[in-house]
């Protein structure tokens, strides 16, 4: 079987899984209806009642769905069996596979063979935290024992112990190139020992293919990620920086997994504030149509216009008139608007360039026409309600707060633009998975958008929408991150400060003496931008985090600096041993990767977890798990390096022996770290 076929199996299996999940959801809502007996006559309290005829129909539907689930389950089981057969034959597979998944499939099959009557038996595989008890464990025997005892209560059957259950399961586990042996502990845990040759095969394939890739975990989708999204004329602040960094990393991850990703910058470039900005522009630079106005400090310009707007009635009137003209796309006013947006755009772009972040700008203004359309659609379908002159829309339930789709003055809102945007992303862009990376303060807004989009049948059961929120950035005083004078911190200044601090750090280590100017500058940028990104990504994004250059630039602990150093050090091992790339390449075929020493095996087991880490990070969209993994790789590597000679030297410092099997392990570790860095947006340098 070729890898392409494997890919196809994986995709179809996860497709079947998606369908099953969709069906399960439908079934659950049918069950809910059945359970609360919402049949006309039984329950008078709400509009959710169902007539007797409908009820019979639902019941039939229910039976059909159950049947389809059974069929799909069987198909899925077959796919999984094939998948095991394919993926555990590592000689064909250039991608790393998930150990957790493979073990789960193997044990699921064994359990269902031993207990064919148990529906959905628990399959619980975990890593073992003590090598004495194997590398992984299957913890299913105890819960199965409990299940059996409740099932058998009436039949007075002889009790069976967890240990007996575990033994029965272990005996049925199919032989696999992944598993060395199983043993059953008294309490019924099954200890799983991985085969070292399995690790050697995986790493050989990584080295041979010259890339670290993982077998597809979920079906490839069209993903749309809305991130960064600053506002024109307002400061792009640290909140936007978080969104930019987290969003970029999620995009990198999903691109790496083969998804078709669209990175959208939903810039706040439309709305009433432009009325006052344009009016102020007209007053200050009447020739703006022919001469480009020299506004460099757009924030100050914004402040001035806001002051006029609040104090000068005549100005305010003209500002409102300009909003109307803007929405009617009056050419002169459009030009003023464009000039203002261009100033912001340049500033934003310089930040993106420095951080090496790609985005497609599609701001709120893009949706003007689409907003008109969605209002019409929602109105026609009866989703809008009058509320003191506004037009509002409730989500699937009437608790919480509704969206304001049209304001009293007929204008549109942030809600309108997000409804228009979601419709465009689903219908025009054919997005299947929508991700919004926005501060947690907007969680309710996006929940309501999701609920309304479902109610309006824009989002269907096979679409996925994820709100990726994050906490606020605090200063070292644990208060909201501000400059000493109390202003919001300008991002460009923050990045400059990062560069300055990184330079100091490198000079402290006298790096300017050993690096060329070019190398030094490259190292400086790598450290500065790397540490800012990493400090953000390595925390659980839901929590607030304290911005501290001192902490992020420390070369100890879980920081970018430590990791970047670790990688250059690992990379230098082969160089110091005078082993060329050519020699490494040749050794892949001839030398087994050394995994006999306890520390070698420990490192190998961490590296083998990569697909499982990727799976978790993808599921939760939580990059800190990937950061923790990098840190663990670096620490375990240093433990290995302290205990295992890669190169032996004599007293004169001459190399007497190179342990090639270990150099290969070193090479795999470096490749793995590089892959993780690329997902995190860190740029490693050869020397630092
Ligand atoms: N511009 C908004 C802000 O600064 C964020 C936009 C997020 N994306 C969206 N589709 N609403 O708060």
XYZ file of C-alpha atoms and ligand atoms in Angstrom:
700
model
C 0.000 0.000 0.000
C 1.387 3.373 -0.883
C 1.268 6.339 1.366
C -1.359 7.977 -0.832
C -3.712 5.131 -0.198
C -3.069 5.422 3.469
C -3.861 9.101 3.220
C -7.124 8.257 1.537
C -8.059 5.779 4.251
C -7.325 8.303 6.943
C -9.426 10.890 5.216
C -12.350 8.559 4.697
C -12.167 7.297 8.241
C -12.293 10.791 9.619
C -15.087 11.645 7.211
C -17.063 8.713 8.580
C -16.260 9.943 12.063
C -17.565 13.407 11.196
C -20.779 11.937 9.874
C -21.216 9.777 12.958
C -20.737 12.788 15.162
C -23.266 14.748 13.138
C -25.761 11.887 13.368
C -25.141 11.508 17.074
C -25.970 15.165 17.568
C -29.209 14.793 15.644
C -30.037 11.664 17.576
C -29.418 13.411 20.844
C -31.800 16.207 20.027
C -34.402 13.641 18.981
C -33.857 11.816 22.249
C -34.230 15.037 24.140
C -37.569 15.635 22.445
C -38.670 12.071 23.120
C -37.570 12.213 26.735
C -39.305 15.400 27.703
C -42.452 14.020 26.047
C -43.059 17.203 24.164
C -46.034 15.807 22.392
C -49.097 17.931 21.947
C -51.397 17.511 24.880
C -48.662 16.457 27.292
C -46.970 19.723 27.749
C -48.417 23.132 27.339
C -45.606 25.367 28.328
C -43.839 26.289 25.119
C -43.837 26.298 21.385
C -41.568 23.237 21.195
C -44.530 20.868 21.057
C -44.760 18.054 18.535
C -47.943 16.554 17.153
C -48.620 12.817 17.476
C -48.026 12.332 13.752
C -44.746 14.227 13.912
C -43.777 12.180 16.891
C -44.292 8.932 14.997
C -42.261 10.351 12.138
C -39.478 11.325 14.502
C -39.483 7.883 15.994
C -39.062 6.300 12.581
C -36.372 8.802 11.704
C -34.684 7.888 14.928
C -34.648 4.200 14.029
C -33.167 4.986 10.632
C -30.455 7.148 12.128
C -29.571 4.436 14.615
C -29.227 1.972 11.776
C -27.017 4.333 9.806
C -24.807 4.885 12.815
C -24.347 1.148 13.197
C -23.305 0.798 9.568
C -20.960 3.740 9.775
C -19.450 2.395 12.957
C -18.690 -0.901 11.256
C -17.136 0.894 8.293
C -15.070 3.005 10.613
C -13.889 -0.073 12.457
C -12.763 -1.620 9.178
C -10.942 1.548 8.210
C -9.231 1.593 11.553
C -8.118 -2.014 11.216
C -6.679 -1.240 7.785
C -5.110 1.867 9.176
C -3.340 -0.137 11.879
C -2.138 -2.674 9.372
C -0.774 0.077 7.171
C 0.712 2.440 9.658
C 2.405 -0.098 11.831
C 4.215 -1.378 8.806
C 6.630 1.476 9.191
C 8.833 0.582 6.295
C 6.312 2.223 3.963
C 5.304 5.219 5.980
C 7.289 8.395 5.679
C 5.005 10.217 8.114
C 5.023 9.815 11.848
C 1.878 8.306 13.261
C 0.086 8.890 16.520
C 1.006 6.267 19.096
C -2.061 7.054 21.185
C -4.373 6.563 18.211
C -2.747 3.383 17.060
C -2.756 1.852 20.524
C -6.367 2.938 21.016
C -7.393 1.257 17.782
C -5.527 -1.923 18.661
C -7.075 -2.114 22.120
C -10.521 -1.089 20.924
C -10.471 -4.013 18.550
C -9.252 -6.421 21.239
C -11.850 -5.199 23.731
C -14.701 -5.522 21.272
C -13.566 -9.054 20.504
C -13.559 -10.041 24.157
C -16.796 -8.209 24.986
C -18.843 -8.100 21.776
C -21.998 -7.195 23.721
C -20.671 -4.069 25.369
C -21.685 -0.999 23.406
C -19.029 1.730 23.315
C -16.650 0.114 25.823
C -14.188 2.559 27.404
C -10.788 2.559 25.695
C -8.372 4.443 27.894
C -4.730 4.649 26.847
C -2.311 6.898 28.673
C 1.389 7.468 28.878
C 3.049 5.732 31.757
C 4.847 8.061 34.123
C 7.227 5.395 35.351
C 9.252 3.310 32.869
C 8.979 0.421 35.327
C 5.334 0.140 34.339
C 5.868 0.259 30.620
C 5.836 3.155 28.193
C 2.069 3.383 27.824
C -0.832 1.857 29.711
C -4.276 0.624 28.934
C -6.559 1.462 31.854
C -9.786 0.000 30.539
C -10.136 -3.131 32.661
C -11.434 -1.395 35.772
C -14.197 0.635 34.083
C -15.158 -2.430 32.037
C -15.381 -4.456 35.242
C -17.735 -1.843 36.694
C -19.838 -1.851 33.533
C -20.097 -5.631 33.613
C -21.134 -5.716 37.226
C -24.025 -3.325 36.577
C -25.071 -5.296 33.511
C -24.850 -8.628 35.330
C -26.523 -7.620 38.582
C -29.703 -9.477 37.736
C -28.126 -12.584 36.296
C -26.070 -13.564 39.354
C -23.054 -14.330 37.183
C -19.722 -15.116 38.717
C -17.764 -11.919 39.288
C -14.765 -11.389 37.051
C -11.806 -9.368 38.341
C -10.143 -6.442 36.545
C -6.996 -8.534 36.279
C -8.862 -11.348 34.495
C -10.426 -8.831 32.170
C -7.043 -7.270 31.455
C -5.535 -10.657 30.707
C -8.319 -11.510 28.302
C -7.859 -8.192 26.502
C -4.075 -8.466 26.394
C -4.353 -11.908 24.835
C -6.467 -10.494 22.016
C -4.289 -7.506 21.129
C -3.051 -8.094 17.601
C 0.668 -8.259 17.178
C 2.097 -4.996 15.954
C 5.472 -3.635 14.987
C 4.913 -0.941 17.590
C 4.529 -3.151 20.657
C 7.342 -5.117 22.215
C 5.372 -6.749 25.002
C 2.382 -6.310 27.297
C 2.158 -7.222 30.914
C -0.789 -7.140 33.237
C -0.488 -5.661 36.703
C -2.462 -7.048 39.661
C -4.863 -4.110 39.603
C -5.734 -4.731 35.958
C -3.598 -2.110 34.250
C -2.022 -3.348 31.063
C 1.527 -2.065 30.711
C 2.582 -1.511 27.135
C 6.248 -1.611 26.124
C 7.168 -0.054 22.792
C 9.597 -1.745 20.461
C 12.879 0.039 20.004
C 13.018 -0.990 16.359
C 9.759 0.847 15.940
C 11.469 4.034 17.096
C 14.457 3.328 14.883
C 12.208 2.861 11.862
C 10.291 6.042 12.512
C 13.469 8.072 12.879
C 15.115 6.487 9.864
C 12.092 7.499 7.809
C 12.262 11.025 9.163
C 15.928 11.270 8.242
C 15.416 9.690 4.857
C 12.509 11.918 3.896
C 14.384 14.941 5.279
C 11.232 16.243 6.885
C 9.164 15.697 9.982
C 5.645 15.037 8.820
C 2.671 13.547 10.570
C 0.008 11.329 9.062
C -3.156 13.378 8.531
C -5.169 13.476 11.719
C -8.358 14.949 10.387
C -9.874 15.491 7.008
C -8.348 18.381 5.093
C -10.590 21.379 5.227
C -10.927 24.879 3.947
C -10.095 26.869 7.059
C -10.591 30.599 7.479
C -8.696 32.233 10.303
C -9.656 35.748 11.310
C -6.770 37.221 13.253
C -4.809 40.370 14.031
C -7.674 42.637 12.836
C -6.581 46.034 14.195
C -8.564 49.228 13.694
C -7.638 52.014 11.300
C -6.491 55.227 12.955
C -6.416 53.587 16.357
C -3.323 52.178 17.955
C -2.590 48.569 17.179
C -2.119 47.472 20.760
C -0.763 44.452 22.617
C -4.157 42.737 22.383
C -3.812 42.838 18.602
C -0.241 41.632 18.981
C -1.514 38.556 20.851
C -4.095 37.886 18.182
C -1.441 38.306 15.490
C 1.020 35.909 17.116
C -1.494 33.239 18.129
C -3.395 33.459 14.839
C -0.228 33.154 12.787
C 0.874 30.098 14.705
C -2.510 28.398 14.331
C -2.370 29.155 10.620
C 1.126 27.673 10.404
C -0.033 24.562 12.214
C -3.062 23.995 10.015
C -1.086 24.704 6.856
C 1.488 22.186 8.012
C -1.288 19.620 8.385
C -2.295 20.230 4.793
C -5.431 22.308 5.293
C -6.315 25.004 2.834
C -5.950 28.072 5.036
C -7.123 31.607 4.341
C -5.596 34.127 6.747
C -7.939 37.075 7.006
C -7.222 40.445 8.535
C -10.647 41.800 9.480
C -9.437 45.378 9.827
C -11.802 47.884 11.427
C -11.842 50.221 8.434
C -15.488 51.271 8.218
C -18.058 52.951 10.373
C -19.030 56.284 11.813
C -15.582 57.244 13.094
C -14.561 57.849 9.487
C -17.050 60.705 9.277
C -15.060 62.753 11.739
C -11.666 61.675 10.400
C -12.598 62.692 6.873
C -14.118 65.990 8.021
C -10.942 66.813 9.899
C -8.899 65.896 6.854
C -10.991 68.241 4.706
C -10.380 71.061 7.155
C -6.681 70.469 7.656
C -5.631 69.462 4.159
C -8.153 70.910 1.700
C -5.912 69.858 -1.186
C -5.866 66.237 -0.146
C -7.152 65.130 -3.556
C -4.068 66.358 -5.336
C -1.436 66.381 -2.610
C -0.942 63.461 -0.284
C -1.460 64.816 3.246
C 1.518 64.432 5.561
C -0.181 62.634 8.441
C 2.300 60.409 10.145
C 0.733 60.329 13.567
C -2.722 59.067 12.807
C -3.533 58.515 16.475
C -3.007 62.190 17.265
C -5.087 63.044 14.223
C -7.816 60.758 15.517
C -7.728 62.381 18.943
C -8.013 65.875 17.467
C -10.957 64.932 15.326
C -12.682 63.208 18.219
C -12.323 66.350 20.323
C -13.870 68.474 17.566
C -16.635 65.936 17.112
C -17.493 66.100 20.811
C -17.327 69.873 21.160
C -18.242 71.432 17.817
C -21.884 70.947 16.727
C -21.249 72.187 13.208
C -18.310 69.781 12.814
C -20.435 66.935 14.082
C -23.124 67.668 11.492
C -20.599 67.648 8.673
C -19.104 64.436 10.051
C -22.482 62.708 9.922
C -23.084 63.998 6.402
C -19.714 62.547 5.404
C -20.633 59.124 6.805
C -23.689 59.117 4.549
C -21.523 60.147 1.585
C -18.988 57.471 2.423
C -21.630 54.774 2.495
C -22.910 56.029 -0.846
C -19.335 55.687 -2.143
C -18.985 59.360 -3.063
C -15.688 59.394 -5.024
C -14.093 62.340 -3.242
C -14.974 61.036 0.187
C -13.821 57.564 -0.806
C -10.471 59.023 -1.709
C -10.163 60.680 1.702
C -11.106 57.383 3.339
C -8.534 55.536 1.298
C -5.803 58.027 2.215
C -6.500 57.516 5.889
C -6.575 53.730 5.575
C -3.297 53.776 3.664
C -1.496 55.505 6.519
C -2.655 52.788 8.931
C -2.008 50.027 6.467
C 1.627 51.063 6.139
C 2.082 50.983 9.891
C 0.416 47.602 10.243
C 2.430 46.178 7.394
C 5.715 47.203 8.906
C 4.816 45.242 12.046
C 3.823 42.192 9.978
C 7.053 42.396 7.990
C 9.147 42.535 11.099
C 7.363 39.536 12.579
C 7.247 37.690 9.241
C 3.482 37.325 9.237
C 1.319 36.926 6.155
C -2.264 38.167 6.079
C -4.887 38.946 3.486
C -6.542 42.238 4.303
C -10.304 42.067 4.120
C -11.639 44.738 6.402
C -15.154 45.619 7.460
C -15.527 47.942 4.455
C -15.355 44.931 2.164
C -18.708 43.775 3.541
C -20.733 46.983 2.926
C -22.705 45.439 0.066
C -22.921 42.090 1.871
C -24.358 43.823 4.934
C -27.185 45.201 2.826
C -27.791 41.701 1.468
C -27.798 39.939 4.804
C -30.234 42.422 6.284
C -32.579 41.713 3.378
C -32.213 37.950 3.789
C -32.716 37.969 7.539
C -35.683 40.288 7.183
C -37.325 38.132 4.512
C -36.875 34.992 6.532
C -38.458 36.608 9.544
C -35.473 36.558 11.845
C -35.478 40.270 12.660
C -37.576 41.851 15.406
C -38.356 45.483 16.122
C -36.977 46.742 19.385
C -37.395 50.436 20.125
C -36.660 51.303 16.538
C -33.751 48.887 16.184
C -33.819 45.642 14.298
C -32.501 42.866 16.450
C -31.946 39.159 16.016
C -31.975 36.482 18.700
C -29.879 33.344 18.527
C -31.278 29.833 18.842
C -32.551 30.585 22.322
C -33.873 33.818 23.698
C -31.563 34.100 26.667
C -28.480 36.243 26.583
C -28.367 39.264 24.336
C -29.562 39.633 20.762
C -27.556 41.100 17.896
C -28.344 44.600 16.725
C -28.545 44.204 12.976
C -29.854 47.666 12.096
C -29.530 50.693 14.356
C -32.303 53.192 14.981
C -30.759 55.578 12.433
C -30.668 52.797 9.840
C -26.921 52.249 10.169
C -25.166 48.917 10.493
C -23.112 47.671 13.436
C -20.185 45.399 14.312
C -22.824 42.638 14.598
C -24.071 43.287 11.072
C -20.587 43.121 9.622
C -19.832 39.842 11.387
C -23.075 38.283 10.169
C -22.280 39.439 6.638
C -18.726 38.150 7.007
C -19.718 34.715 8.261
C -22.170 34.319 5.421
C -19.536 35.343 2.909
C -16.984 32.982 4.446
C -19.352 30.026 4.257
C -21.170 30.705 0.987
C -18.536 32.424 -1.132
C -15.274 31.202 0.343
C -16.703 27.738 1.019
C -15.088 27.741 4.439
C -15.712 24.612 6.501
C -13.849 25.597 9.620
C -13.994 29.188 10.805
C -11.584 30.361 13.479
C -11.678 33.749 15.191
C -8.673 34.798 17.227
C -9.939 37.689 19.311
C -9.565 38.722 22.950
C -11.796 36.864 25.392
C -13.748 40.068 26.030
C -15.525 39.396 22.738
C -16.477 35.800 23.559
C -20.159 36.592 24.003
C -20.294 38.515 20.735
C -18.965 35.507 18.854
C -21.186 33.033 20.700
C -24.154 35.117 19.620
C -22.885 35.331 16.048
C -22.509 31.535 15.993
C -25.934 30.962 17.437
C -27.599 33.387 15.007
C -25.690 31.921 12.057
C -26.948 28.474 13.043
C -30.471 29.727 13.432
C -30.312 31.317 9.982
C -28.964 27.998 8.579
C -25.725 29.646 7.481
C -23.706 27.373 9.741
C -24.728 23.747 9.365
C -23.825 20.721 11.444
C -20.729 19.891 9.399
C -19.281 23.371 9.791
C -16.975 24.075 12.643
C -16.595 27.437 14.277
C -13.991 28.076 16.945
C -13.596 31.194 18.974
C -9.972 31.323 20.073
C -9.987 33.801 22.921
C -7.079 35.003 24.979
C -6.495 36.914 28.197
C -5.208 40.448 28.592
C -1.547 41.406 28.662
C -0.387 42.815 31.978
C 2.661 44.875 32.847
C 5.156 43.726 35.453
C 3.092 45.612 38.034
C 0.246 43.206 37.187
C -1.831 46.103 35.922
C -2.975 46.607 32.362
C 0.089 46.933 30.129
C 0.768 50.674 29.678
C 3.725 52.993 29.174
C 5.031 54.871 32.207
C 2.995 57.894 31.184
C -0.119 55.728 31.078
C -0.499 55.567 27.282
C -1.033 52.374 25.355
C 2.270 50.888 24.285
C 3.055 51.467 20.616
C 3.862 48.142 18.984
C 6.689 49.426 16.830
C 8.318 50.861 19.954
C 7.831 47.579 21.754
C 9.606 45.713 18.963
C 12.409 48.293 18.988
C 12.815 47.798 22.711
C 12.944 44.040 22.132
C 15.766 44.512 19.632
C 17.669 46.735 22.016
C 17.316 44.266 24.878
C 18.292 41.321 22.679
C 21.385 43.203 21.596
C 22.352 43.871 25.203
C 21.819 40.227 26.029
C 24.055 39.048 23.188
C 26.729 41.588 24.087
C 26.612 40.438 27.693
C 27.733 37.090 26.311
C 30.298 38.823 24.101
C 28.752 37.396 20.993
C 29.746 40.409 18.922
C 33.324 39.176 19.228
C 32.699 35.812 17.588
C 29.928 36.614 15.132
C 30.169 38.664 11.961
C 28.035 41.792 11.922
C 25.509 40.076 9.718
C 25.345 37.006 11.950
C 25.003 39.202 14.991
C 22.087 41.123 13.514
C 20.367 37.961 12.445
C 20.770 36.506 15.929
C 19.488 39.739 17.440
C 16.291 39.691 15.396
C 15.766 36.011 15.933
C 16.046 36.450 19.688
C 13.998 39.648 19.905
C 11.008 38.625 17.815
C 11.308 34.989 18.856
C 11.150 35.796 22.542
C 8.142 38.092 22.145
C 6.255 35.446 20.180
C 7.261 32.586 22.419
C 6.407 34.402 25.643
C 2.913 34.842 24.300
C 2.497 31.304 22.955
C 3.927 29.409 25.904
C 1.164 30.461 28.288
C -2.276 28.974 28.347
C -3.878 31.550 26.071
C -7.021 31.778 28.152
C -5.091 33.249 31.026
C -3.733 36.773 31.250
C 0.011 37.025 30.930
C 2.655 39.336 32.277
C 4.826 41.015 29.685
C 8.407 41.042 30.949
C 11.455 41.433 28.745
C 13.666 40.267 31.603
C 11.790 37.031 31.890
C 11.416 36.328 28.182
C 15.100 37.051 27.505
C 16.342 34.750 30.227
C 18.427 31.868 28.917
C 17.114 29.572 31.631
C 13.755 27.871 31.738
C 11.080 27.612 29.115
C 12.025 30.592 26.946
C 12.782 31.179 23.283
C 16.341 32.110 24.150
C 16.961 28.808 25.908
C 15.432 26.856 23.036
C 17.212 28.758 20.287
C 20.507 28.185 22.088
C 19.667 24.527 22.592
C 19.103 24.079 18.885
C 22.325 25.820 17.828
C 24.169 23.654 20.333
C 22.582 20.455 19.021
C 23.315 21.539 15.482
C 26.931 22.187 16.339
C 27.557 18.629 17.612
C 27.880 17.071 14.160
C 29.839 20.093 12.968
C 32.330 19.787 15.822
C 32.689 16.084 15.104
C 33.553 16.977 11.508
C 30.674 14.881 10.256
C 29.445 16.204 6.938
C 25.855 16.099 5.706
C 26.956 13.551 3.136
C 28.271 11.280 5.879
C 25.032 11.622 7.818
C 23.094 10.674 4.699
C 25.199 7.597 4.147
C 24.933 6.579 7.782
C 21.124 6.549 7.608
C 21.316 3.424 5.477
C 24.199 1.712 7.222
C 24.066 2.645 10.913
C 21.206 1.807 13.274
C 20.036 4.769 15.355
C 21.286 4.179 18.826
C 18.426 3.611 21.296
C 19.845 1.117 23.786
C 20.994 3.442 26.493
C 18.272 4.411 28.963
C 18.718 8.121 28.164
C 18.660 7.517 24.427
C 15.398 5.637 24.761
C 13.967 8.315 27.017
C 14.726 10.975 24.411
C 13.329 8.764 21.658
C 10.054 8.307 23.495
C 9.632 12.055 23.863
C 10.306 12.562 20.146
C 7.872 9.799 19.201
C 5.122 11.720 20.940
C 5.229 14.495 18.355
C 2.089 13.406 16.426
C 0.139 13.115 19.674
C 1.207 16.579 20.727
C 0.211 17.960 17.339
C -3.138 16.223 17.662
C -3.803 17.783 21.055
C -2.669 21.229 19.968
C -4.922 21.022 16.907
C -7.884 19.877 18.936
C -7.621 22.582 21.586
C -5.863 25.211 19.458
C -3.547 25.593 22.412
C 0.007 26.352 21.357
C 1.414 26.188 24.870
C 1.328 22.401 24.649
C 3.684 22.608 21.693
C 5.960 24.969 23.644
C 5.998 22.565 26.582
C 6.922 19.804 24.167
C 9.852 21.815 22.771
C 11.085 22.476 26.265
C 10.807 18.808 27.149
C 12.717 17.827 24.009
C 15.487 20.310 24.821
C 15.744 19.197 28.465
C 15.649 15.479 27.647
C 18.249 16.050 24.981
C 20.581 17.701 27.426
C 20.088 14.793 29.833
C 21.012 12.434 26.993
C 24.011 14.512 25.980
C 25.330 14.649 29.539
C 25.185 10.869 29.810
C 26.007 9.619 26.343
C 29.144 10.493 24.422
C 28.473 11.393 20.826
C 32.123 12.112 20.226
C 35.062 10.812 22.221
C 38.218 12.828 22.435
C 41.647 12.018 23.797
C 43.528 14.154 26.264
C 44.970 16.257 23.511
C 41.425 17.063 22.476
C 41.619 15.061 19.259
C 38.577 13.144 18.152
C 39.158 9.421 18.581
C 35.665 8.095 18.019
C 32.401 9.355 16.617
C 29.273 7.484 17.684
C 27.306 7.724 14.468
C 24.161 6.095 15.878
C 23.992 8.940 18.374
C 24.788 11.621 15.826
C 21.718 10.381 13.944
C 19.574 10.718 17.067
C 20.955 14.217 17.465
C 20.016 14.996 13.894
C 16.427 13.825 14.415
C 16.137 15.932 17.566
C 17.324 19.014 15.694
C 14.879 18.393 12.852
C 12.037 17.975 15.296
C 12.852 21.212 17.117
C 13.168 23.044 13.823
C 9.756 21.794 12.788
C 8.241 22.986 16.064
C 9.964 26.356 15.758
C 8.585 26.817 12.303
C 5.078 26.195 13.679
C 5.680 28.717 16.427
C 7.093 31.286 14.025
C 10.590 31.226 15.540
C 13.522 31.671 13.194
C 16.516 29.632 14.277
C 19.981 30.865 13.312
C 23.039 28.768 12.710
C 25.175 30.732 15.107
C 24.218 32.886 18.040
N -11.226 45.058 15.053
C -11.701 44.321 16.180
C -11.081 44.850 17.458
O -10.060 45.482 17.435
C -11.411 42.846 16.084
C -12.079 42.156 14.933
C -12.156 40.682 15.129
N -12.792 40.012 14.038
C -14.089 40.043 13.766
N -14.518 39.351 12.732
N -14.937 40.729 14.476
O -11.621 44.622 18.524
